Amino acid sequence: MYSPVTRGSGRTGWSPGFLVKLVLIALVDALGVYAVLAAWGAESWGILAAMVALLIVANWAYFSKRALPLKYILPGLAFLLVYQVYVVAYTGYVAFTNYGDGHNSTKEQAIEALLVQNERRVEGSPSSPLTVVSDGGTLGFAVVSPDGAVRAGTADQPLEPVDGASVDAGRITALPGYDVLEYAAVLERQQEVTKLRVPVSDDPNEGSVRTQDARTGYVFTSTLTYDEASDTMTDTATGVTYTPNDDGQFEAADGTTLPVGWRVLVGFDNFVTAFGDERYAGPFGKILVWTFAFAVLSVASTFLLGLFLAIAFNDARLRGRRIYRTLVILPYAIPGFLAALLWSGMLNRSYGFVNEVLLGGASIPWLTDPVLAKLAVLGVNLWLGFPYMFLICTGALQSLPTDVLEAAKIDGAGRWRTWRSITLPLLLVATAPLLISSFAFNFNNFTLIYMLTGGGPRFDDASVPLGHTDILISMVYSVSGLDGTAAKDYGLASALSIVIFVVVATISALAFRRTRSLEEIA
Amino acid sequence: MSPRTAHVPRRPGQRARWFSEIGWRHLVGVVAVVYAGFPLVYVVSASLADGGTLTGSNDLFASVSGANYAALADTRFWTWMANTLVVAVATGVGTVLMGAAAAYAFSRFRFSGRRVGLTALLIIQMFPQMLAFVAIFLLLISLGNVVPGLGLDSKLSLICVYLGGALGVNTFLMYGFFNTVPREIDEAAKIDGASHAQIYWTIVLRLTAPILAVVGLLSFISTFGEFIIARVLLQSEDNWTLAVGLYGWVSSLQDANWGLFTAGAVVSAVPVLALFLFLQKYIVGGLTAGSVKG
């Protein structure tokens, strides 16, 4: 622990700053311990280990004298590690799995889900009197066995004997540890009650208790049985045996599979799908080309317009140039999503401002024709992006070394020659890093595409929900299924994310190397 | 370049010369201002129009009424506005505090792993968080099982996710600026008995205030408009941000909601615009400081 002693500098340890630190660390520790306990309860061992490690490092960093730089880096680093480094690594992992609809969980959970989904009421199974109870708000059932014993449980907690229940003519009136629900309360939550299933025991093969009328319980058991020893699923109705296959599903001899599977590593399958499967490879190729075209043309068009305006306004004799400059950068201060939505209305084919007013009632399908939609995307991005380029070009022009320009003049270079041989190269060197990051930004400019065209117009091939203006990142969003329009496929989406990362990182690294920006890190 | 004296055109020959040197710049300026400004004029006009449809918005300022603005009160707009401001301000402040602290450490201390750390940051920031939204979604499901406040559909967890990107993007901008503050000032303070924390809070942070303002503002603006992560994480309408909510208005029943949308757009653009114009010189300085290094 930190010992509050007087340092050579004359500062005492028990300073207000130390007390503030103590309070903050105590707060962090308290929250951390709470999270550790909660992780223990939820059996999330990964989170538990991460929290413990984080707490130890935090306490060491702030109470040791040998970790001075870490004190300043740790807060940001902790967030960076969890929400960026970890998720990037996890994206890499998911890219090699078949995670998605039908493969959502572990094998144990898949087996349980299969057993539950195929539960039927056993013909002639005994019925028992049942009472709806609640355990701190969670609904549960209490049943009376023929021998008079009372057992109770909830959806997560299998039936267990409960002592000390008051039973009146088969009806339970009081139960220790549970609240007995009144009839009115049961009616209120009727849907929940009829959906509720309480497992008979820890073994999912034994089935569950369900009820229709909240008075009588029946035992439901699955038509499937799972045999742990042979790791097979058997359908008791048809007698077919299913064995696990490499894709994380139970498969019968004739090739039919059960609907719920589990996550398994599938190697490069997702990448093969992206590049090879005809449903994806065609759209993927077109989207890849368009993504490059969009990013390059966006950077080029905004840079040229911004540069032109910067030159036009870069003359001290121009009256009112401050006003021009302020008005011209207004689009930069408008949040991008507002601009994209606004333009999507203005470019509307039938009612939009552009067709109705500017083009005198023309009916040009700006957002629904493949070629025009691409032009519209580029045009709107030009409007959005040129002020930024204008700003950085203005800054770069104003900070050009005047001595070099004067030397050129003395050597007899004309305006054009000076511009081409001195101004432009210096300008490009100064703005290159920002052009690269602008390229990377536009490569992933999801908001613009999604809000302006939604990726549309759709490709004629209807097998995937993708369109002519989709860029890679909006393709990832569609493929992931998180917007609810397609089946979820986290594995393929993550694989595409990795492809985008490799593309952007390669281009950035090459470009940065050429502009020697990396040498800045001295 | 050209002489810096004011030219007043008197004779026809001079007028032609005036146009070739200055006049065309005014022409360009007017065209550029119209190009940059007409969508903004349109949105203000549409928000003040009587009807709420796209068609009815095309006659600029044909009718002026506050009906669309008043109608915002019957929607969740103000809830979204509050959510967005909470998230964006918290992220902006957090980004500045974390980024500045890290930049201070990298700029002032020499420790093993410093070079590696800087290079790692440069590489990590090339992988934008938005690419990993699937993994973020899955991570928050697991976190939510442990601590519900850090799970899906929580503003706190959205802020945490945004803060995860705080170090990567901004540390370099700040690091470069921190390096321009002379170390002699630190050393003088140290000799006078100041601790590293005192130097950081009372000297370095004050001298670097311009870059802190820039980073805070840029973080505020980008958080304000961030869509994909907010859309994936925030599921109940009461937790939505403006980007998610306004998208919903326009994407569904576009025509009928147009008046509401334009009014909402004006209201939500005004604070950002005002802040931007107010801090303009810092932003321009910050962007160009970042650009004129190579």
Short mmCIF file of C-alpha atoms in Angstrom, two decimals, chain A residues 9 11 34-35 38-39 42 44 47 68-69 71-73 75-77 79-80 82-88 90-91 94 99 305 308-309 311-319 324 326-335 337-338 341-346 348 351-353 356-358 379 382-383 386 388 391-392 394-396 399 405 409 415 429-431 434 444 446-447 450-451 473 476-477 480 482-483 490 493-494 497-498 500-501 504-505 508-509 512 518 520-522, chain B residues 1-7 21-22 24-26 28-30 32-33 35-36 38-40 42-43 54-55 58 60 98 101-102 104-106 109 111 114-115 118-119 121-124 126-140 142-143 145-148 150 160-161 163-165 167-168 172 175 193 195-197 200 218 224-225 227-228 231-232 242-243 246-247 250 254-255 258 261 265 268-269 272-273 276-277 280 283-284 287-288 290-294:
data_model
loop_
_atom_site.label_atom_id
_atom_site.label_comp_id
_atom_site.label_asym_id
_atom_site.label_seq_id
_atom_site.Cartn_x
_atom_site.Cartn_y
_atom_site.Cartn_z
CA SER A 9 9.51 17.79 -2.77
CA ARG A 11 4.49 17.48 -0.50
CA TYR A 34 -20.06 -5.92 -7.26
CA ALA A 35 -19.39 -6.87 -10.88
CA ALA A 38 -22.50 -10.70 -10.22
CA ALA A 39 -20.28 -12.48 -12.73
CA ALA A 42 -24.14 -15.54 -13.64
CA SER A 44 -19.58 -15.71 -16.62
CA ILE A 47 -15.97 -11.44 -17.41
CA LEU A 68 3.51 6.76 -12.96
CA PRO A 69 2.72 6.73 -16.71
CA LYS A 71 -1.80 6.25 -13.87
CA TYR A 72 -2.52 8.51 -16.80
CA ILE A 73 -3.02 5.88 -19.44
CA PRO A 75 -8.59 4.91 -17.67
CA GLY A 76 -8.56 5.20 -21.44
CA LEU A 77 -6.67 1.94 -21.80
CA PHE A 79 -12.06 1.16 -22.13
CA LEU A 80 -9.87 0.64 -25.18
CA VAL A 82 -12.67 -3.92 -23.48
CA TYR A 83 -14.61 -2.03 -26.13
CA GLN A 84 -12.13 -1.93 -28.96
CA VAL A 85 -9.29 -4.43 -28.69
CA TYR A 86 -11.49 -7.20 -27.32
CA VAL A 87 -14.31 -6.65 -29.81
CA VAL A 88 -11.85 -6.56 -32.69
CA TYR A 90 -13.82 -11.27 -30.98
CA THR A 91 -14.83 -10.19 -34.49
CA VAL A 94 -16.66 -14.99 -34.85
CA TYR A 99 -22.57 -18.03 -35.31
CA LEU A 305 -13.75 21.68 -54.81
CA PHE A 308 -10.52 25.55 -55.52
CA LEU A 309 -12.53 27.51 -52.97
CA ILE A 311 -7.52 29.33 -53.49
CA ALA A 312 -10.40 31.60 -54.47
CA PHE A 313 -10.75 32.97 -50.95
CA ASN A 314 -7.01 33.08 -50.21
CA ASP A 315 -6.49 36.70 -51.18
CA ALA A 316 -6.25 39.37 -48.54
CA ARG A 317 -7.77 41.92 -50.95
CA LEU A 318 -11.04 39.99 -51.14
CA ARG A 319 -13.65 41.93 -49.20
CA TYR A 324 -17.80 33.70 -47.41
CA THR A 326 -18.17 31.08 -42.55
CA LEU A 327 -21.13 30.47 -44.85
CA VAL A 328 -19.29 27.96 -46.98
CA ILE A 329 -18.38 25.71 -44.04
CA LEU A 330 -21.96 25.49 -42.77
CA PRO A 331 -22.58 21.99 -44.24
CA TYR A 332 -19.64 20.71 -42.15
CA ALA A 333 -21.41 21.73 -38.96
CA ILE A 334 -24.62 19.90 -39.86
CA PRO A 335 -24.67 16.37 -38.41
CA PHE A 337 -27.33 11.95 -40.65
CA LEU A 338 -29.52 15.06 -40.83
CA LEU A 341 -32.08 12.39 -44.53
CA LEU A 342 -32.72 15.92 -45.74
CA TRP A 343 -31.27 15.16 -49.17
CA SER A 344 -33.20 11.91 -49.38
CA GLY A 345 -36.35 14.03 -49.19
CA MET A 346 -35.07 16.70 -51.57
CA ASN A 348 -37.51 12.29 -53.92
CA TYR A 351 -42.25 15.42 -54.54
CA GLY A 352 -38.63 16.36 -53.96
CA PHE A 353 -37.37 19.94 -54.13
CA GLU A 356 -40.11 19.89 -58.51
CA VAL A 357 -38.47 23.28 -58.20
CA LEU A 358 -34.91 23.23 -59.50
CA GLY A 379 -23.22 14.54 -55.14
CA LEU A 382 -19.62 16.38 -52.17
CA TRP A 383 -21.97 18.83 -50.48
CA PHE A 386 -16.11 19.91 -49.37
CA TYR A 388 -13.76 20.05 -44.47
CA LEU A 391 -10.78 24.18 -44.14
CA ILE A 392 -7.66 22.05 -44.30
CA THR A 394 -7.01 27.01 -46.31
CA GLY A 395 -4.88 26.11 -43.33
CA ALA A 396 -2.22 24.48 -45.47
CA SER A 399 1.15 28.04 -43.56
CA LEU A 405 7.83 31.12 -52.76
CA LYS A 409 9.98 34.37 -57.79
CA ARG A 415 2.54 32.08 -61.26
CA VAL A 429 2.47 16.68 -48.41
CA ALA A 430 0.69 18.68 -45.72
CA THR A 431 -2.78 17.30 -46.44
CA LEU A 434 -5.89 13.80 -43.80
CA ASN A 444 -16.99 3.12 -44.09
CA PHE A 446 -22.42 3.87 -43.43
CA THR A 447 -24.68 6.69 -42.29
CA TYR A 450 -28.04 3.88 -45.22
CA MET A 451 -29.96 7.10 -44.77
CA ILE A 473 -20.04 -1.67 -44.32
CA VAL A 476 -22.04 -6.12 -43.34
CA TYR A 477 -25.05 -4.59 -41.62
CA SER A 480 -25.55 -9.54 -39.95
CA LEU A 482 -29.41 -7.13 -36.92
CA ASP A 483 -31.89 -4.91 -38.77
CA TYR A 490 -22.86 -13.09 -37.44
CA ALA A 493 -20.80 -10.43 -41.23
CA SER A 494 -17.65 -10.63 -39.10
CA SER A 497 -15.63 -6.84 -41.40
CA ILE A 498 -12.22 -8.48 -41.40
CA ILE A 500 -12.80 -4.36 -44.87
CA PHE A 501 -10.22 -3.96 -42.14
CA VAL A 504 -8.37 -0.17 -45.23
CA ALA A 505 -5.34 -1.06 -43.14
CA SER A 508 -3.50 3.29 -45.02
CA ALA A 509 -0.22 1.59 -44.18
CA PHE A 512 1.34 6.45 -44.60
CA LEU A 518 5.01 7.28 -39.20
CA GLU A 520 6.29 11.55 -36.54
CA ILE A 521 6.49 9.10 -33.66
CA ALA A 522 9.80 10.15 -32.27
CA MET B 1 2.51 36.13 -54.18
CA SER B 2 0.45 39.08 -55.31
CA PRO B 3 1.00 42.56 -53.82
CA ARG B 4 -1.06 43.18 -50.74
CA THR B 5 -2.33 46.63 -51.58
CA ALA B 6 -5.99 47.41 -52.20
CA HIS B 7 -6.91 48.06 -55.82
CA GLU B 21 -7.66 39.14 -59.83
CA ILE B 22 -10.49 39.75 -57.37
CA TRP B 24 -14.04 36.21 -60.03
CA ARG B 25 -13.45 35.33 -56.42
CA HIS B 26 -16.68 37.10 -55.51
CA VAL B 28 -17.15 31.91 -56.94
CA GLY B 29 -18.01 32.97 -53.41
CA VAL B 30 -21.62 33.75 -54.23
CA ALA B 32 -20.46 28.49 -53.34
CA VAL B 33 -22.57 30.17 -50.67
CA TYR B 35 -24.66 25.83 -53.12
CA ALA B 36 -23.75 25.36 -49.47
CA PHE B 38 -29.79 26.38 -50.22
CA PRO B 39 -30.54 23.04 -48.52
CA LEU B 40 -30.40 24.87 -45.21
CA TYR B 42 -35.04 24.83 -47.69
CA VAL B 43 -35.10 22.94 -44.39
CA LEU B 54 -42.93 16.86 -48.78
CA THR B 55 -45.04 18.33 -51.60
CA ASN B 58 -41.49 23.18 -52.02
CA LEU B 60 -40.11 28.49 -50.01
CA MET B 98 -8.90 10.13 -21.09
CA ALA B 101 -4.21 12.01 -19.74
CA ALA B 102 -2.79 9.46 -22.15
CA TYR B 104 0.35 13.71 -21.28
CA ALA B 105 1.90 10.39 -20.33
CA PHE B 106 3.20 9.74 -23.84
CA PHE B 109 7.23 10.42 -19.46
CA PHE B 111 8.89 4.54 -20.13
CA ARG B 114 6.09 3.93 -25.02
CA ARG B 115 7.01 3.57 -28.68
CA LEU B 118 2.06 4.74 -29.75
CA THR B 119 2.42 2.44 -32.72
CA LEU B 121 -2.63 3.03 -30.98
CA LEU B 122 -1.98 4.04 -34.58
CA ILE B 123 -2.80 0.53 -35.77
CA ILE B 124 -5.83 0.03 -33.54
CA MET B 126 -7.43 1.92 -38.23
CA PHE B 127 -10.06 -0.60 -37.17
CA PRO B 128 -13.09 1.59 -36.54
CA GLN B 129 -15.48 0.39 -33.84
CA MET B 130 -18.39 0.52 -36.25
CA LEU B 131 -16.88 -2.42 -38.13
CA ALA B 132 -17.16 -4.50 -34.98
CA PHE B 133 -20.80 -3.76 -34.21
CA VAL B 134 -21.68 -7.45 -34.30
CA ALA B 135 -19.05 -8.26 -31.69
CA ILE B 136 -20.08 -5.24 -29.60
CA PHE B 137 -23.67 -6.46 -29.73
CA LEU B 138 -22.62 -9.93 -28.58
CA LEU B 139 -20.31 -8.54 -25.88
CA LEU B 140 -23.09 -6.40 -24.44
CA SER B 142 -22.88 -11.17 -22.05
CA LEU B 143 -22.16 -8.04 -20.00
CA ASN B 145 -26.30 -10.89 -18.04
CA VAL B 146 -23.86 -9.83 -15.34
CA VAL B 147 -24.53 -6.10 -14.88
CA PRO B 148 -27.81 -5.11 -16.58
CA LEU B 150 -23.88 -2.34 -19.02
CA CYS B 160 -18.84 3.17 -22.54
CA VAL B 161 -18.61 1.82 -26.09
CA LEU B 163 -15.29 5.89 -24.78
CA GLY B 164 -13.62 2.70 -25.94
CA GLY B 165 -12.71 4.62 -29.08
CA LEU B 167 -7.89 6.85 -27.04
CA GLY B 168 -7.31 5.63 -30.56
CA PHE B 172 -2.25 11.67 -31.64
CA TYR B 175 0.09 14.22 -28.31
CA GLY B 193 7.57 21.54 -5.50
CA SER B 195 3.58 17.09 -8.05
CA HIS B 196 2.97 15.49 -11.44
CA ALA B 197 -0.76 15.70 -10.82
CA TYR B 200 -0.99 18.11 -15.23
CA LEU B 218 -15.28 16.92 -32.62
CA PHE B 224 -24.23 13.36 -31.92
CA GLY B 225 -24.50 11.91 -35.41
CA PHE B 227 -25.94 5.91 -36.07
CA ILE B 228 -24.99 2.29 -36.52
CA ARG B 231 -29.15 1.66 -33.71
CA VAL B 232 -27.85 -1.79 -32.83
CA LEU B 242 -31.87 11.63 -32.46
CA ALA B 243 -30.13 9.80 -35.30
CA LEU B 246 -35.34 10.79 -36.88
CA TYR B 247 -34.31 8.01 -39.23
CA VAL B 250 -38.22 9.56 -42.46
CA GLN B 254 -41.77 9.63 -45.32
CA ASP B 255 -44.27 12.04 -46.78
CA TRP B 258 -41.72 15.52 -43.38
CA PHE B 261 -38.63 15.84 -39.45
CA ALA B 265 -33.69 18.71 -37.92
CA SER B 268 -31.15 19.46 -33.42
CA ALA B 269 -28.81 21.22 -35.84
CA VAL B 272 -24.22 21.95 -32.96
CA LEU B 273 -24.14 24.81 -35.45
CA PHE B 276 -19.33 25.18 -34.14
CA LEU B 277 -19.53 28.83 -35.17
CA GLN B 280 -14.73 28.06 -35.20
CA ILE B 283 -11.57 24.02 -34.84
CA VAL B 284 -9.91 25.45 -37.90
CA LEU B 287 -7.65 20.71 -38.05
CA THR B 288 -4.80 22.58 -39.67
CA GLY B 290 -3.23 18.20 -37.52
CA SER B 291 -2.68 18.70 -41.22
CA VAL B 292 0.50 20.74 -41.34
CA LYS B 293 2.86 18.28 -39.79
CA GLY B 294 4.31 16.25 -42.63
#
